[in-house]
Tab-separated table of C-alpha atoms in Angstrom:
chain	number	residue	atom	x	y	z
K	1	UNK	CA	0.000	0.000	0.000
K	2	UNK	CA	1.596	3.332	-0.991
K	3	UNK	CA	2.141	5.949	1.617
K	4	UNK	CA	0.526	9.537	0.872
K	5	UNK	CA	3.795	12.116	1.282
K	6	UNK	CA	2.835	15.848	0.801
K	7	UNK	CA	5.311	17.769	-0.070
K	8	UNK	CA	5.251	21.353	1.736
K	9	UNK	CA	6.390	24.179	-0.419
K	10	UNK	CA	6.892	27.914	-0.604
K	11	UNK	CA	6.201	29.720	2.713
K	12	UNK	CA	5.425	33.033	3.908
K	13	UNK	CA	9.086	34.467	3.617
K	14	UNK	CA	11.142	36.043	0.691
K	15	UNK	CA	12.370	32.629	-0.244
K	16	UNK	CA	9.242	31.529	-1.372
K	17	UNK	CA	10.527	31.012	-5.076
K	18	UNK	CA	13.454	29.140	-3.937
K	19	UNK	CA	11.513	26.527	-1.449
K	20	UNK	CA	9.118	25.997	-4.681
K	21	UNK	CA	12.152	25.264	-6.585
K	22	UNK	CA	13.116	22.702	-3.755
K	23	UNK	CA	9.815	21.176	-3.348
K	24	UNK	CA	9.518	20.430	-6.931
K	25	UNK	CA	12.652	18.141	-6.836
K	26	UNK	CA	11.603	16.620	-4.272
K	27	UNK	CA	8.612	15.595	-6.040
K	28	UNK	CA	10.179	14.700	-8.923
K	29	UNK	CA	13.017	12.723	-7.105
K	30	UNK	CA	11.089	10.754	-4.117
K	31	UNK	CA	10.588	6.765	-4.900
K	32	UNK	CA	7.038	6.765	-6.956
K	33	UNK	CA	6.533	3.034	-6.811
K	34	UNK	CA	6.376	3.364	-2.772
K	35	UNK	CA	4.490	6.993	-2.344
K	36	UNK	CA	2.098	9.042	-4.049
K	37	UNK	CA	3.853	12.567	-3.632
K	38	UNK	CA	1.498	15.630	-3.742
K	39	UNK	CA	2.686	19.343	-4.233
K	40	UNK	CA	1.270	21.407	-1.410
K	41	UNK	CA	1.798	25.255	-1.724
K	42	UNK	CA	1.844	27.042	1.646
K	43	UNK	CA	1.059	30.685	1.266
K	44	UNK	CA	-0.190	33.409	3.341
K	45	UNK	CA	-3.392	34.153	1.520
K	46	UNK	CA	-3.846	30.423	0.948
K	47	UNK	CA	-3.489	25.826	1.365
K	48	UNK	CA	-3.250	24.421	-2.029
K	49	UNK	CA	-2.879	20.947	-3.460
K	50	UNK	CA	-1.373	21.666	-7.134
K	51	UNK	CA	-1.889	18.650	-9.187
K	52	UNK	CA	-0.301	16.999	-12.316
K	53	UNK	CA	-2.523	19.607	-14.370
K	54	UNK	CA	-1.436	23.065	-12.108
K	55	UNK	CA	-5.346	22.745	-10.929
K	56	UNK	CA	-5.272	23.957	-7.360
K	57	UNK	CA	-7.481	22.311	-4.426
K	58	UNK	CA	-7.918	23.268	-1.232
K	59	UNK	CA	-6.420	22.128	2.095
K	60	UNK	CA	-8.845	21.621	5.013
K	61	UNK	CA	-6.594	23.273	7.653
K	62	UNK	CA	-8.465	21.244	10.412
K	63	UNK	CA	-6.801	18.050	9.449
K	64	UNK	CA	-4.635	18.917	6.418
K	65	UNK	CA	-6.630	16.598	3.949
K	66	UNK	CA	-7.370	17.082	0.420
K	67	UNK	CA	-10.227	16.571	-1.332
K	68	UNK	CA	-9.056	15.929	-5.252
K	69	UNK	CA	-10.609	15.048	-8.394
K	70	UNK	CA	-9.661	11.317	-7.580
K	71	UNK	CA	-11.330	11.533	-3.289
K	72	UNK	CA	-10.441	12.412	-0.390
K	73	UNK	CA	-6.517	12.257	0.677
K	74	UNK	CA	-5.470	11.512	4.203
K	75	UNK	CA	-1.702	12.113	4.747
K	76	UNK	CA	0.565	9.666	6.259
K	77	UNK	CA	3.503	12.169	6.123
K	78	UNK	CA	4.764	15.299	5.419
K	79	UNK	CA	7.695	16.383	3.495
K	80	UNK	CA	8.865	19.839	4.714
K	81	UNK	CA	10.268	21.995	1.521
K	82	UNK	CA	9.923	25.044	2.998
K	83	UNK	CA	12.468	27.878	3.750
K	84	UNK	CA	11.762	30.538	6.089
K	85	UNK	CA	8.630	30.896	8.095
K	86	UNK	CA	6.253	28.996	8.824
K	87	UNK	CA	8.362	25.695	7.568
K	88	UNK	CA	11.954	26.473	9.082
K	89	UNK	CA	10.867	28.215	12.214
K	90	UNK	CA	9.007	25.476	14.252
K	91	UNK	CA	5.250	26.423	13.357
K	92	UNK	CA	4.575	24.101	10.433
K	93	UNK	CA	6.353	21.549	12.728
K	94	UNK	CA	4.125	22.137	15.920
K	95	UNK	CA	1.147	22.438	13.489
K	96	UNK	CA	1.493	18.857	12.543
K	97	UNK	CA	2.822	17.339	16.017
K	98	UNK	CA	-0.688	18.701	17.670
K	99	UNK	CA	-2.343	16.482	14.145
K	100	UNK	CA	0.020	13.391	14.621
K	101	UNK	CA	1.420	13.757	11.106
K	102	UNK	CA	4.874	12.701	10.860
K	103	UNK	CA	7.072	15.373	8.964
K	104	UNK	CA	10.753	15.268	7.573
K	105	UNK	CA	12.178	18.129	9.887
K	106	UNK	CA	13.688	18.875	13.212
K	107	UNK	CA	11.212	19.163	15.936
K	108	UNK	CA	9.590	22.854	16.560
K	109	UNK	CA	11.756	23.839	20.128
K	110	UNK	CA	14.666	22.911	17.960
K	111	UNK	CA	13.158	24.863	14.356
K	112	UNK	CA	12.475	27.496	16.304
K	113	UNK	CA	16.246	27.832	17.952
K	114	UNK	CA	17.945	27.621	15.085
K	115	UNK	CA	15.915	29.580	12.793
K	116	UNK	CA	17.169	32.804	15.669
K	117	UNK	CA	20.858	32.976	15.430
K	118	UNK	CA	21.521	35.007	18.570
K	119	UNK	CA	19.784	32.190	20.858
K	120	UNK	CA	21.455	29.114	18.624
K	121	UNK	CA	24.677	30.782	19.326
K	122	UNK	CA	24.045	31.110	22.663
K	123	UNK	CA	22.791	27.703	22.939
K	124	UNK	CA	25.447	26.288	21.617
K	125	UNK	CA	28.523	28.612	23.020
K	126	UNK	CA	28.565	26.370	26.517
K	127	UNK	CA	29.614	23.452	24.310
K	128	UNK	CA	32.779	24.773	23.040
K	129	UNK	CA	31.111	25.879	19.937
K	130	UNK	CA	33.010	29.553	19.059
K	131	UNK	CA	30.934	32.049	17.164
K	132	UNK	CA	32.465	35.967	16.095
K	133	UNK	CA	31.795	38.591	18.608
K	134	UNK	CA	28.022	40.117	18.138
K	135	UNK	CA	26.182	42.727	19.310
K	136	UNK	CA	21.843	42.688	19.324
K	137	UNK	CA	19.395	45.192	18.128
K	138	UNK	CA	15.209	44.971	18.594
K	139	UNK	CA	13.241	47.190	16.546
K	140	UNK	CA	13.040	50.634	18.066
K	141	UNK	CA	16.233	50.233	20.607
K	142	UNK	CA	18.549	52.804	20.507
K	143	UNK	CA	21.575	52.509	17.930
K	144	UNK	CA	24.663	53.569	19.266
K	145	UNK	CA	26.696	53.347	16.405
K	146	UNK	CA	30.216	53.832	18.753
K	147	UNK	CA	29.350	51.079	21.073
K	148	UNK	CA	28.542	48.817	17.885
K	149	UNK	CA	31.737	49.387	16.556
K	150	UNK	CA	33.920	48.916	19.755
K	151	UNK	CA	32.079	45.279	20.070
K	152	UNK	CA	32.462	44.018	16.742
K	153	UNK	CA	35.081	46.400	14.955
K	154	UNK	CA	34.752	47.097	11.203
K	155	UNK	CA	34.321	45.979	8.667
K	156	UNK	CA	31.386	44.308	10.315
K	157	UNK	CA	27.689	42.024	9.232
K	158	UNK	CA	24.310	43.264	9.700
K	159	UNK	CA	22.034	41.027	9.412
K	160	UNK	CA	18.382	40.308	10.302
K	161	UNK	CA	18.360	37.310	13.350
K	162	UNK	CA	15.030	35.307	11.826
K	163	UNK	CA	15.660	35.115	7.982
K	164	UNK	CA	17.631	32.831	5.562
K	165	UNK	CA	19.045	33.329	1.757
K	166	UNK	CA	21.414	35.931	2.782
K	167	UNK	CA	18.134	38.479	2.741
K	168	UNK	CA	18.381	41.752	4.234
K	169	UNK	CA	22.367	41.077	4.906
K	170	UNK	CA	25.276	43.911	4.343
K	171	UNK	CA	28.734	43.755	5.107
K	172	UNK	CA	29.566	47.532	6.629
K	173	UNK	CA	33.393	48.731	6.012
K	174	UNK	CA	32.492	52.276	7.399
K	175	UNK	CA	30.957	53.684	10.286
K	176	UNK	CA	28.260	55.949	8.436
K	177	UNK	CA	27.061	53.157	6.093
K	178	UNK	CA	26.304	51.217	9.599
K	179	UNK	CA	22.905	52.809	9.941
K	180	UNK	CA	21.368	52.131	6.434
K	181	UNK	CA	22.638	48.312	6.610
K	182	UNK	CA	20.414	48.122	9.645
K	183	UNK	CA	17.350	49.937	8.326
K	184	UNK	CA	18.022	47.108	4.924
K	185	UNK	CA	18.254	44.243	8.171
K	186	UNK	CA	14.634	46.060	9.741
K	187	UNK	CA	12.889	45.042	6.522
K	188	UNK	CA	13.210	41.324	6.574
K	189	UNK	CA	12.878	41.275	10.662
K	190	UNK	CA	12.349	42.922	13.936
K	191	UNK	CA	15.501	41.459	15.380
K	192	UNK	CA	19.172	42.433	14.222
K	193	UNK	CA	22.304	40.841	14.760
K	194	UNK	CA	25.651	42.929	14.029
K	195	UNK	CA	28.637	40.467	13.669
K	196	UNK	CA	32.429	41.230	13.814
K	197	UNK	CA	34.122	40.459	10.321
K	198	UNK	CA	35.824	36.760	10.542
K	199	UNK	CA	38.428	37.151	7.572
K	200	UNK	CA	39.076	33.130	6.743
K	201	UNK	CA	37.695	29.843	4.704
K	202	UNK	CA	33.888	29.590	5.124
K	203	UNK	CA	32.631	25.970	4.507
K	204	UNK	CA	29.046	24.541	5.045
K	205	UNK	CA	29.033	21.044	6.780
K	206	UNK	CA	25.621	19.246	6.034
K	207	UNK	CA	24.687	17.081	9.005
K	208	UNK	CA	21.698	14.473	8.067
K	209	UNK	CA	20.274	11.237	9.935
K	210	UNK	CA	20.936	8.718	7.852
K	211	UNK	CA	19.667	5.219	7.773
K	212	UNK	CA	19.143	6.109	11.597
K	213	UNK	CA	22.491	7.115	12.737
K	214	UNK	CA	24.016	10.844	11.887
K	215	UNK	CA	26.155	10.954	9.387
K	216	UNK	CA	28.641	13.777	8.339
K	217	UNK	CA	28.601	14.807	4.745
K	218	UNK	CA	31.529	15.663	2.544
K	219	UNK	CA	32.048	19.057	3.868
K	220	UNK	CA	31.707	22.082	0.863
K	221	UNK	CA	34.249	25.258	0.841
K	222	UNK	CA	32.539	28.364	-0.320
K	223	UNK	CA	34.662	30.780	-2.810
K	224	UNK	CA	32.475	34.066	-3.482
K	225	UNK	CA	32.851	36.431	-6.343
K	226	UNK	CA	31.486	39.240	-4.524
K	227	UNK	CA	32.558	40.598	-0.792
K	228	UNK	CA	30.495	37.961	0.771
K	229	UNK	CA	28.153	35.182	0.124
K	230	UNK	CA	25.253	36.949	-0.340
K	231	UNK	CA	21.974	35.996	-2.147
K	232	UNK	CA	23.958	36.581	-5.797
K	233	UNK	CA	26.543	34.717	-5.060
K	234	UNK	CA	24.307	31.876	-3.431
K	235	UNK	CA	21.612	31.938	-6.238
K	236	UNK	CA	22.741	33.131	-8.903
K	237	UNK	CA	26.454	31.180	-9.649
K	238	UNK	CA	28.683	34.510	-8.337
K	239	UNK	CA	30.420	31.653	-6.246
K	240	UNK	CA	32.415	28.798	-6.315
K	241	UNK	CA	30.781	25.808	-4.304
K	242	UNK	CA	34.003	23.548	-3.798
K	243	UNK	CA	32.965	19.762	-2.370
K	244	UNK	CA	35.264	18.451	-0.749
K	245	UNK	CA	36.245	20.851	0.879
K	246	UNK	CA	40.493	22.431	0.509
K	247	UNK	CA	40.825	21.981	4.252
K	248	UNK	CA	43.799	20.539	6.240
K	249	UNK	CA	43.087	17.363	8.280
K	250	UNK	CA	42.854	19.210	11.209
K	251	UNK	CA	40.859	21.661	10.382
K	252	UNK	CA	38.098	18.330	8.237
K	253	UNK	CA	38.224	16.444	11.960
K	254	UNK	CA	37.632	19.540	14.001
K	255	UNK	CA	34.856	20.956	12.057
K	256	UNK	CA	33.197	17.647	11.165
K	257	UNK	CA	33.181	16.754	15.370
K	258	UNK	CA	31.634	20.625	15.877
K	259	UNK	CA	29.058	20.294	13.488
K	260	UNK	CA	28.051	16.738	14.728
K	261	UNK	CA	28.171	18.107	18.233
K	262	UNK	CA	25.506	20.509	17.551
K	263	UNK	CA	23.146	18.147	15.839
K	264	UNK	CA	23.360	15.994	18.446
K	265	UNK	CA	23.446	18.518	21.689
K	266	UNK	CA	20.248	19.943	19.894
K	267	UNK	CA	18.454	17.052	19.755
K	268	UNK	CA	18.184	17.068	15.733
K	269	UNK	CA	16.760	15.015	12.941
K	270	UNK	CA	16.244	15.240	9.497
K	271	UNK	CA	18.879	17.665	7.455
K	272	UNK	CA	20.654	20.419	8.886
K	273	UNK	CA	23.660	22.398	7.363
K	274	UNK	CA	25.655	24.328	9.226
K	275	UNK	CA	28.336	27.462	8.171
K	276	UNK	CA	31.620	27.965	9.683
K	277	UNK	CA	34.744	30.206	9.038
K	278	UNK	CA	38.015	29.060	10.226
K	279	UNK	CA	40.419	31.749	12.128
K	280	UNK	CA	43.791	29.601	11.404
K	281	UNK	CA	42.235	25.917	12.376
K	282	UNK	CA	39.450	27.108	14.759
K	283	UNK	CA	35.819	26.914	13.131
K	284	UNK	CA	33.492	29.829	13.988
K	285	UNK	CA	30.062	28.770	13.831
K	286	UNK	CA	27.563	31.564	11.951
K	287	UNK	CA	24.006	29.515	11.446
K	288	UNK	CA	22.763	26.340	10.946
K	289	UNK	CA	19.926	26.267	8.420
K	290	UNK	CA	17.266	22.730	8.908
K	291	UNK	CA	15.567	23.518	5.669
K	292	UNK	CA	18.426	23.451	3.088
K	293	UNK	CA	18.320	24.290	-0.158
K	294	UNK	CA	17.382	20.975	-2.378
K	295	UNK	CA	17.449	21.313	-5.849
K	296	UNK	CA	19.545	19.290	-8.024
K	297	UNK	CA	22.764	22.764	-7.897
K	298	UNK	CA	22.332	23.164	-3.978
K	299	UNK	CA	24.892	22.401	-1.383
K	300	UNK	CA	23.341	19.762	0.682
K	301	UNK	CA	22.252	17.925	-2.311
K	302	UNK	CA	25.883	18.046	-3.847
K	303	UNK	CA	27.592	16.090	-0.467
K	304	UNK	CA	25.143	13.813	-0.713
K	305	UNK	CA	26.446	12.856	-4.284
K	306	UNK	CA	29.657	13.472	-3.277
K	307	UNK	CA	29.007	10.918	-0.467
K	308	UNK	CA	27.279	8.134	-2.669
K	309	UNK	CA	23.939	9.277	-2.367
K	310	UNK	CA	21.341	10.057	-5.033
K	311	UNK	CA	18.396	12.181	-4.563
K	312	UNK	CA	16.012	9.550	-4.329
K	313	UNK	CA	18.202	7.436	-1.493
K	314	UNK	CA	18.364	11.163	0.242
K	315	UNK	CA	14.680	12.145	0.357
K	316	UNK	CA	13.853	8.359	0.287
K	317	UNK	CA	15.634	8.503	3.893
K	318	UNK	CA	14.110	10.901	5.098
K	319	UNK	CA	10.342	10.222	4.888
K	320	UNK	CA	11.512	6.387	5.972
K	321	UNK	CA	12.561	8.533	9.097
K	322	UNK	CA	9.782	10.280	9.917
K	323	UNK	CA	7.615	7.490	9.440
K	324	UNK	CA	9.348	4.919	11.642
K	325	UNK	CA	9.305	7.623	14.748
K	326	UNK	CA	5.463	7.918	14.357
Protein backbone atom coordinates (compact mmCIF):
# COMPACT_ATOMS: atom_id res chain seq x y z
CA UNK A 1 0.00 0.00 0.00
CA UNK A 2 1.60 3.33 -0.99
CA UNK A 3 2.14 5.95 1.62
CA UNK A 4 0.53 9.54 0.87
CA UNK A 5 3.79 12.12 1.28
CA UNK A 6 2.84 15.85 0.80
CA UNK A 7 5.31 17.77 -0.07
CA UNK A 8 5.25 21.35 1.74
CA UNK A 9 6.39 24.18 -0.42
CA UNK A 10 6.89 27.91 -0.60
CA UNK A 11 6.20 29.72 2.71
CA UNK A 12 5.42 33.03 3.91
CA UNK A 13 9.09 34.47 3.62
CA UNK A 14 11.14 36.04 0.69
CA UNK A 15 12.37 32.63 -0.24
CA UNK A 16 9.24 31.53 -1.37
CA UNK A 17 10.53 31.01 -5.08
CA UNK A 18 13.45 29.14 -3.94
CA UNK A 19 11.51 26.53 -1.45
CA UNK A 20 9.12 26.00 -4.68
CA UNK A 21 12.15 25.26 -6.58
CA UNK A 22 13.12 22.70 -3.76
CA UNK A 23 9.82 21.18 -3.35
CA UNK A 24 9.52 20.43 -6.93
CA UNK A 25 12.65 18.14 -6.84
CA UNK A 26 11.60 16.62 -4.27
CA UNK A 27 8.61 15.59 -6.04
CA UNK A 28 10.18 14.70 -8.92
CA UNK A 29 13.02 12.72 -7.11
CA UNK A 30 11.09 10.75 -4.12
CA UNK A 31 10.59 6.77 -4.90
CA UNK A 32 7.04 6.76 -6.96
CA UNK A 33 6.53 3.03 -6.81
CA UNK A 34 6.38 3.36 -2.77
CA UNK A 35 4.49 6.99 -2.34
CA UNK A 36 2.10 9.04 -4.05
CA UNK A 37 3.85 12.57 -3.63
CA UNK A 38 1.50 15.63 -3.74
CA UNK A 39 2.69 19.34 -4.23
CA UNK A 40 1.27 21.41 -1.41
CA UNK A 41 1.80 25.26 -1.72
CA UNK A 42 1.84 27.04 1.65
CA UNK A 43 1.06 30.68 1.27
CA UNK A 44 -0.19 33.41 3.34
CA UNK A 45 -3.39 34.15 1.52
CA UNK A 46 -3.85 30.42 0.95
CA UNK A 47 -3.49 25.83 1.36
CA UNK A 48 -3.25 24.42 -2.03
CA UNK A 49 -2.88 20.95 -3.46
CA UNK A 50 -1.37 21.67 -7.13
CA UNK A 51 -1.89 18.65 -9.19
CA UNK A 52 -0.30 17.00 -12.32
CA UNK A 53 -2.52 19.61 -14.37
CA UNK A 54 -1.44 23.06 -12.11
CA UNK A 55 -5.35 22.74 -10.93
CA UNK A 56 -5.27 23.96 -7.36
CA UNK A 57 -7.48 22.31 -4.43
CA UNK A 58 -7.92 23.27 -1.23
CA UNK A 59 -6.42 22.13 2.09
CA UNK A 60 -8.84 21.62 5.01
CA UNK A 61 -6.59 23.27 7.65
CA UNK A 62 -8.46 21.24 10.41
CA UNK A 63 -6.80 18.05 9.45
CA UNK A 64 -4.64 18.92 6.42
CA UNK A 65 -6.63 16.60 3.95
CA UNK A 66 -7.37 17.08 0.42
CA UNK A 67 -10.23 16.57 -1.33
CA UNK A 68 -9.06 15.93 -5.25
CA UNK A 69 -10.61 15.05 -8.39
CA UNK A 70 -9.66 11.32 -7.58
CA UNK A 71 -11.33 11.53 -3.29
CA UNK A 72 -10.44 12.41 -0.39
CA UNK A 73 -6.52 12.26 0.68
CA UNK A 74 -5.47 11.51 4.20
CA UNK A 75 -1.70 12.11 4.75
CA UNK A 76 0.56 9.67 6.26
CA UNK A 77 3.50 12.17 6.12
CA UNK A 78 4.76 15.30 5.42
CA UNK A 79 7.70 16.38 3.50
CA UNK A 80 8.86 19.84 4.71
CA UNK A 81 10.27 22.00 1.52
CA UNK A 82 9.92 25.04 3.00
CA UNK A 83 12.47 27.88 3.75
CA UNK A 84 11.76 30.54 6.09
CA UNK A 85 8.63 30.90 8.10
CA UNK A 86 6.25 29.00 8.82
CA UNK A 87 8.36 25.70 7.57
CA UNK A 88 11.95 26.47 9.08
CA UNK A 89 10.87 28.21 12.21
CA UNK A 90 9.01 25.48 14.25
CA UNK A 91 5.25 26.42 13.36
CA UNK A 92 4.57 24.10 10.43
CA UNK A 93 6.35 21.55 12.73
CA UNK A 94 4.13 22.14 15.92
CA UNK A 95 1.15 22.44 13.49
CA UNK A 96 1.49 18.86 12.54
CA UNK A 97 2.82 17.34 16.02
CA UNK A 98 -0.69 18.70 17.67
CA UNK A 99 -2.34 16.48 14.14
CA UNK A 100 0.02 13.39 14.62
CA UNK A 101 1.42 13.76 11.11
CA UNK A 102 4.87 12.70 10.86
CA UNK A 103 7.07 15.37 8.96
CA UNK A 104 10.75 15.27 7.57
CA UNK A 105 12.18 18.13 9.89
CA UNK A 106 13.69 18.87 13.21
CA UNK A 107 11.21 19.16 15.94
CA UNK A 108 9.59 22.85 16.56
CA UNK A 109 11.76 23.84 20.13
CA UNK A 110 14.67 22.91 17.96
CA UNK A 111 13.16 24.86 14.36
CA UNK A 112 12.47 27.50 16.30
CA UNK A 113 16.25 27.83 17.95
CA UNK A 114 17.94 27.62 15.09
CA UNK A 115 15.92 29.58 12.79
CA UNK A 116 17.17 32.80 15.67
CA UNK A 117 20.86 32.98 15.43
CA UNK A 118 21.52 35.01 18.57
CA UNK A 119 19.78 32.19 20.86
CA UNK A 120 21.45 29.11 18.62
CA UNK A 121 24.68 30.78 19.33
CA UNK A 122 24.04 31.11 22.66
CA UNK A 123 22.79 27.70 22.94
CA UNK A 124 25.45 26.29 21.62
CA UNK A 125 28.52 28.61 23.02
CA UNK A 126 28.56 26.37 26.52
CA UNK A 127 29.61 23.45 24.31
CA UNK A 128 32.78 24.77 23.04
CA UNK A 129 31.11 25.88 19.94
CA UNK A 130 33.01 29.55 19.06
CA UNK A 131 30.93 32.05 17.16
CA UNK A 132 32.46 35.97 16.09
CA UNK A 133 31.79 38.59 18.61
CA UNK A 134 28.02 40.12 18.14
CA UNK A 135 26.18 42.73 19.31
CA UNK A 136 21.84 42.69 19.32
CA UNK A 137 19.40 45.19 18.13
CA UNK A 138 15.21 44.97 18.59
CA UNK A 139 13.24 47.19 16.55
CA UNK A 140 13.04 50.63 18.07
CA UNK A 141 16.23 50.23 20.61
CA UNK A 142 18.55 52.80 20.51
CA UNK A 143 21.57 52.51 17.93
CA UNK A 144 24.66 53.57 19.27
CA UNK A 145 26.70 53.35 16.41
CA UNK A 146 30.22 53.83 18.75
CA UNK A 147 29.35 51.08 21.07
CA UNK A 148 28.54 48.82 17.88
CA UNK A 149 31.74 49.39 16.56
CA UNK A 150 33.92 48.92 19.75
CA UNK A 151 32.08 45.28 20.07
CA UNK A 152 32.46 44.02 16.74
CA UNK A 153 35.08 46.40 14.96
CA UNK A 154 34.75 47.10 11.20
CA UNK A 155 34.32 45.98 8.67
CA UNK A 156 31.39 44.31 10.31
CA UNK A 157 27.69 42.02 9.23
CA UNK A 158 24.31 43.26 9.70
CA UNK A 159 22.03 41.03 9.41
CA UNK A 160 18.38 40.31 10.30
CA UNK A 161 18.36 37.31 13.35
CA UNK A 162 15.03 35.31 11.83
CA UNK A 163 15.66 35.11 7.98
CA UNK A 164 17.63 32.83 5.56
CA UNK A 165 19.04 33.33 1.76
CA UNK A 166 21.41 35.93 2.78
CA UNK A 167 18.13 38.48 2.74
CA UNK A 168 18.38 41.75 4.23
CA UNK A 169 22.37 41.08 4.91
CA UNK A 170 25.28 43.91 4.34
CA UNK A 171 28.73 43.76 5.11
CA UNK A 172 29.57 47.53 6.63
CA UNK A 173 33.39 48.73 6.01
CA UNK A 174 32.49 52.28 7.40
CA UNK A 175 30.96 53.68 10.29
CA UNK A 176 28.26 55.95 8.44
CA UNK A 177 27.06 53.16 6.09
CA UNK A 178 26.30 51.22 9.60
CA UNK A 179 22.91 52.81 9.94
CA UNK A 180 21.37 52.13 6.43
CA UNK A 181 22.64 48.31 6.61
CA UNK A 182 20.41 48.12 9.64
CA UNK A 183 17.35 49.94 8.33
CA UNK A 184 18.02 47.11 4.92
CA UNK A 185 18.25 44.24 8.17
CA UNK A 186 14.63 46.06 9.74
CA UNK A 187 12.89 45.04 6.52
CA UNK A 188 13.21 41.32 6.57
CA UNK A 189 12.88 41.28 10.66
CA UNK A 190 12.35 42.92 13.94
CA UNK A 191 15.50 41.46 15.38
CA UNK A 192 19.17 42.43 14.22
CA UNK A 193 22.30 40.84 14.76
CA UNK A 194 25.65 42.93 14.03
CA UNK A 195 28.64 40.47 13.67
CA UNK A 196 32.43 41.23 13.81
CA UNK A 197 34.12 40.46 10.32
CA UNK A 198 35.82 36.76 10.54
CA UNK A 199 38.43 37.15 7.57
CA UNK A 200 39.08 33.13 6.74
CA UNK A 201 37.70 29.84 4.70
CA UNK A 202 33.89 29.59 5.12
CA UNK A 203 32.63 25.97 4.51
CA UNK A 204 29.05 24.54 5.04
CA UNK A 205 29.03 21.04 6.78
CA UNK A 206 25.62 19.25 6.03
CA UNK A 207 24.69 17.08 9.01
CA UNK A 208 21.70 14.47 8.07
CA UNK A 209 20.27 11.24 9.93
CA UNK A 210 20.94 8.72 7.85
CA UNK A 211 19.67 5.22 7.77
CA UNK A 212 19.14 6.11 11.60
CA UNK A 213 22.49 7.11 12.74
CA UNK A 214 24.02 10.84 11.89
CA UNK A 215 26.15 10.95 9.39
CA UNK A 216 28.64 13.78 8.34
CA UNK A 217 28.60 14.81 4.74
CA UNK A 218 31.53 15.66 2.54
CA UNK A 219 32.05 19.06 3.87
CA UNK A 220 31.71 22.08 0.86
CA UNK A 221 34.25 25.26 0.84
CA UNK A 222 32.54 28.36 -0.32
CA UNK A 223 34.66 30.78 -2.81
CA UNK A 224 32.47 34.07 -3.48
CA UNK A 225 32.85 36.43 -6.34
CA UNK A 226 31.49 39.24 -4.52
CA UNK A 227 32.56 40.60 -0.79
CA UNK A 228 30.49 37.96 0.77
CA UNK A 229 28.15 35.18 0.12
CA UNK A 230 25.25 36.95 -0.34
CA UNK A 231 21.97 36.00 -2.15
CA UNK A 232 23.96 36.58 -5.80
CA UNK A 233 26.54 34.72 -5.06
CA UNK A 234 24.31 31.88 -3.43
CA UNK A 235 21.61 31.94 -6.24
CA UNK A 236 22.74 33.13 -8.90
CA UNK A 237 26.45 31.18 -9.65
CA UNK A 238 28.68 34.51 -8.34
CA UNK A 239 30.42 31.65 -6.25
CA UNK A 240 32.42 28.80 -6.31
CA UNK A 241 30.78 25.81 -4.30
CA UNK A 242 34.00 23.55 -3.80
CA UNK A 243 32.96 19.76 -2.37
CA UNK A 244 35.26 18.45 -0.75
CA UNK A 245 36.25 20.85 0.88
CA UNK A 246 40.49 22.43 0.51
CA UNK A 247 40.83 21.98 4.25
CA UNK A 248 43.80 20.54 6.24
CA UNK A 249 43.09 17.36 8.28
CA UNK A 250 42.85 19.21 11.21
CA UNK A 251 40.86 21.66 10.38
CA UNK A 252 38.10 18.33 8.24
CA UNK A 253 38.22 16.44 11.96
CA UNK A 254 37.63 19.54 14.00
CA UNK A 255 34.86 20.96 12.06
CA UNK A 256 33.20 17.65 11.17
CA UNK A 257 33.18 16.75 15.37
CA UNK A 258 31.63 20.63 15.88
CA UNK A 259 29.06 20.29 13.49
CA UNK A 260 28.05 16.74 14.73
CA UNK A 261 28.17 18.11 18.23
CA UNK A 262 25.51 20.51 17.55
CA UNK A 263 23.15 18.15 15.84
CA UNK A 264 23.36 15.99 18.45
CA UNK A 265 23.45 18.52 21.69
CA UNK A 266 20.25 19.94 19.89
CA UNK A 267 18.45 17.05 19.76
CA UNK A 268 18.18 17.07 15.73
CA UNK A 269 16.76 15.01 12.94
CA UNK A 270 16.24 15.24 9.50
CA UNK A 271 18.88 17.66 7.46
CA UNK A 272 20.65 20.42 8.89
CA UNK A 273 23.66 22.40 7.36
CA UNK A 274 25.65 24.33 9.23
CA UNK A 275 28.34 27.46 8.17
CA UNK A 276 31.62 27.96 9.68
CA UNK A 277 34.74 30.21 9.04
CA UNK A 278 38.02 29.06 10.23
CA UNK A 279 40.42 31.75 12.13
CA UNK A 280 43.79 29.60 11.40
CA UNK A 281 42.24 25.92 12.38
CA UNK A 282 39.45 27.11 14.76
CA UNK A 283 35.82 26.91 13.13
CA UNK A 284 33.49 29.83 13.99
CA UNK A 285 30.06 28.77 13.83
CA UNK A 286 27.56 31.56 11.95
CA UNK A 287 24.01 29.51 11.45
CA UNK A 288 22.76 26.34 10.95
CA UNK A 289 19.93 26.27 8.42
CA UNK A 290 17.27 22.73 8.91
CA UNK A 291 15.57 23.52 5.67
CA UNK A 292 18.43 23.45 3.09
CA UNK A 293 18.32 24.29 -0.16
CA UNK A 294 17.38 20.98 -2.38
CA UNK A 295 17.45 21.31 -5.85
CA UNK A 296 19.55 19.29 -8.02
CA UNK A 297 22.76 22.76 -7.90
CA UNK A 298 22.33 23.16 -3.98
CA UNK A 299 24.89 22.40 -1.38
CA UNK A 300 23.34 19.76 0.68
CA UNK A 301 22.25 17.93 -2.31
CA UNK A 302 25.88 18.05 -3.85
CA UNK A 303 27.59 16.09 -0.47
CA UNK A 304 25.14 13.81 -0.71
CA UNK A 305 26.45 12.86 -4.28
CA UNK A 306 29.66 13.47 -3.28
CA UNK A 307 29.01 10.92 -0.47
CA UNK A 308 27.28 8.13 -2.67
CA UNK A 309 23.94 9.28 -2.37
CA UNK A 310 21.34 10.06 -5.03
CA UNK A 311 18.40 12.18 -4.56
CA UNK A 312 16.01 9.55 -4.33
CA UNK A 313 18.20 7.44 -1.49
CA UNK A 314 18.36 11.16 0.24
CA UNK A 315 14.68 12.15 0.36
CA UNK A 316 13.85 8.36 0.29
CA UNK A 317 15.63 8.50 3.89
CA UNK A 318 14.11 10.90 5.10
CA UNK A 319 10.34 10.22 4.89
CA UNK A 320 11.51 6.39 5.97
CA UNK A 321 12.56 8.53 9.10
CA UNK A 322 9.78 10.28 9.92
CA UNK A 323 7.61 7.49 9.44
CA UNK A 324 9.35 4.92 11.64
CA UNK A 325 9.30 7.62 14.75
CA UNK A 326 5.46 7.92 14.36
Amino acid sequence: MKKNIAIIMGGYSSEYKISLNSGNVVHRYLNKERFNTYRIHIFKEKWVYVDANEKEHPVNKADFTVDTDQGHVVFDCVFNAIHGTPGEDGLMQAYFELLGIPQTSCDYYQSALTFNKRDLLSVLKPYGIKSAPSYYLNLGDPIDEEAIIAKVGLPCFVKANKAGSSFGISKVHEKENLRSAIDKAYQEDDEIIIEGFLDGTEVSVGVITYKGETKVLPITEIVSENDFFDYEAKYQGKSQEITPARISKIQRDKVEEMAKRAYEVLKMKGYSRSEFIFIEDEPYMLEMNTTPGLTTESILPQQAEKAGISLEELFTSAVDEALNQK
